[in-house]
Amino acid sequence: MTDYMEIALNEARAAAERGEVPVGAVLVDETSGDIIAQSGNRTEELNDPTAHAEILVIRQGGKRLGTPRLENCDLYVTLEPCPMCATAISFARLRRLHFGAYDPKGGGVDHGAKIFDQPTCHHRPEVIGGHRETEASELLKTFFMKRR
């Protein structure tokens, strides 16, 4: 069985090596188990504040599958998505969201805006938080300690 969160963690590690905040994401076809897309943050590299790992894999997934609706896909991401990414997840109609570290400051799923709990949210995926939380959290802590 493929450990999709390990792949997301590897994407996060690669992002850190590029000087990006270490967040990685993997988009998976839940039926076949095939990886549709994978990426780490690229906001600095692309000079694009929307180039979060989640947005990048959703874009790649839509392009690869030829549809903006990714209903049969699951997303694995190393950090609780921010409000922007949570909204994109809802718009993409993802089936399930697995995330690693919780983000009390910038999260938009279990913290902050709680996008999926809003009455204007049209789709709420199944959410599983804390998946390999310690590893994901340590990556972020180490990255920011080195930058201070």
Coordinates of C-alpha atoms in Angstrom, one line a residue:
M1 CA 0.0 0.0 0.0
T2 CA 1.3 3.4 -1.0
D3 CA 2.1 5.9 1.8
Y4 CA 0.8 9.1 0.2
M5 CA 1.6 11.2 3.2
E6 CA 5.2 10.1 3.0
I7 CA 5.2 11.3 -0.6
A8 CA 3.7 14.6 0.6
L9 CA 6.4 14.9 3.3
N10 CA 9.0 14.3 0.6
E11 CA 7.5 17.2 -1.4
A12 CA 7.6 19.3 1.7
R13 CA 11.3 18.5 2.3
A14 CA 12.1 19.4 -1.3
A15 CA 10.2 22.7 -0.9
A16 CA 12.3 23.5 2.2
E17 CA 15.5 22.8 0.2
R18 CA 14.3 25.4 -2.3
G19 CA 13.7 27.9 0.5
E20 CA 9.9 27.5 0.4
V21 CA 7.7 26.9 3.5
P22 CA 7.8 23.1 3.7
V23 CA 4.3 22.1 2.7
G24 CA 3.8 19.2 0.3
A25 CA 0.6 17.8 -1.3
V26 CA -0.4 14.7 -3.3
L27 CA -3.6 14.2 -5.2
V28 CA -4.8 10.6 -5.5
D29 CA -7.5 8.9 -7.6
E30 CA -9.3 7.1 -4.9
T31 CA -10.6 4.3 -7.2
S32 CA -7.2 3.3 -8.7
G33 CA -4.9 4.6 -6.1
D34 CA -2.9 6.4 -8.8
I35 CA -1.1 9.6 -8.0
I36 CA -2.6 12.3 -10.2
A37 CA -0.3 15.2 -9.1
Q38 CA 2.2 16.0 -6.4
S39 CA 4.0 19.2 -5.5
G40 CA 5.4 21.4 -2.8
N41 CA 5.0 25.1 -2.2
R42 CA 6.4 27.3 -4.9
T43 CA 5.3 30.8 -3.9
E44 CA 8.9 32.2 -3.8
E45 CA 10.0 30.4 -7.0
L46 CA 7.0 31.5 -9.0
N47 CA 6.6 34.9 -7.3
D48 CA 3.0 33.8 -6.8
P49 CA 1.2 34.0 -3.4
T50 CA -1.3 31.4 -4.6
A51 CA 1.3 28.8 -5.5
H52 CA 0.6 26.7 -2.4
A53 CA 1.1 23.0 -2.8
E54 CA -2.7 22.3 -2.6
I55 CA -3.5 24.8 -5.3
L56 CA -0.7 23.5 -7.6
V57 CA -1.9 19.8 -7.4
I58 CA -5.6 20.8 -7.8
R59 CA -4.6 22.8 -11.0
Q60 CA -2.5 19.8 -12.3
G61 CA -5.3 17.4 -11.4
G62 CA -7.9 19.4 -13.3
K63 CA -5.6 19.7 -16.3
R64 CA -4.7 16.0 -16.3
L65 CA -8.2 14.7 -15.8
G66 CA -9.8 17.3 -18.1
T67 CA -12.3 18.5 -15.5
P68 CA -12.5 21.1 -12.7
R69 CA -14.4 18.7 -10.5
L70 CA -12.2 16.1 -8.8
E71 CA -14.9 14.2 -7.0
N72 CA -13.1 10.9 -7.0
C73 CA -9.8 12.3 -5.7
D74 CA -8.3 12.5 -2.2
L75 CA -5.8 15.1 -1.2
Y76 CA -2.9 14.5 1.2
V77 CA -1.2 17.6 2.5
T78 CA 1.3 18.1 5.3
L79 CA -0.3 21.2 6.8
E80 CA -3.9 22.1 7.5
P81 CA -5.0 24.1 4.5
C82 CA -5.4 27.9 4.7
P83 CA -8.7 29.5 3.9
M84 CA -7.7 30.0 0.2
C85 CA -6.8 26.3 -0.2
A86 CA -9.8 25.1 1.7
T87 CA -12.0 27.1 -0.6
A88 CA -10.3 25.6 -3.7
I89 CA -10.7 22.1 -2.2
S90 CA -14.4 22.8 -1.8
F91 CA -14.7 24.2 -5.4
A92 CA -12.8 21.1 -6.7
R93 CA -15.3 18.9 -4.9
L94 CA -12.5 16.7 -3.5
R95 CA -13.8 13.5 -1.8
R96 CA -11.4 13.5 1.2
L97 CA -8.8 15.6 2.7
H98 CA -5.9 14.2 4.9
F99 CA -3.7 16.7 6.5
G100 CA -0.7 16.4 8.8
A101 CA 0.0 19.3 11.2
Y102 CA -2.7 21.5 12.5
D103 CA -2.3 25.3 11.9
P104 CA -4.0 27.3 14.7
K105 CA -2.7 30.6 13.2
G106 CA -3.3 30.2 9.5
G107 CA -5.5 27.2 9.1
G108 CA -8.9 27.4 7.4
V109 CA -10.3 23.9 8.1
D110 CA -10.3 23.3 11.9
H111 CA -9.1 26.8 12.8
G112 CA -9.7 30.3 11.7
A113 CA -12.4 30.7 9.0
K114 CA -13.4 27.0 9.2
I115 CA -14.4 27.2 5.5
F116 CA -16.2 23.9 5.3
D117 CA -18.5 24.9 8.2
Q118 CA -19.7 28.1 6.5
P119 CA -23.2 28.2 5.2
T120 CA -21.9 29.4 1.8
C121 CA -19.7 26.4 1.4
H122 CA -21.2 24.2 -1.3
H123 CA -19.1 21.0 -0.7
R124 CA -17.4 19.6 2.4
P125 CA -15.0 16.8 1.9
E126 CA -14.4 14.2 4.5
V127 CA -11.6 15.6 6.7
I128 CA -8.9 13.6 8.5
G129 CA -6.5 15.8 10.4
G130 CA -3.3 14.9 12.3
H131 CA -2.1 12.3 9.8
R132 CA 1.7 12.0 10.7
E133 CA 1.3 15.3 12.5
T134 CA 4.5 15.1 14.5
E135 CA 6.7 14.7 11.4
A136 CA 4.9 17.4 9.5
S137 CA 5.1 19.8 12.5
E138 CA 8.8 19.1 13.0
L139 CA 9.6 20.0 9.4
L140 CA 7.9 23.3 9.8
K141 CA 9.5 24.1 13.2
T142 CA 13.0 23.2 11.9
F143 CA 12.5 25.3 8.8
F144 CA 11.5 28.4 10.8
M145 CA 14.1 27.9 13.5
K146 CA 16.8 28.0 10.8
R147 CA 15.4 31.2 9.3
R148 CA 15.4 33.1 12.6

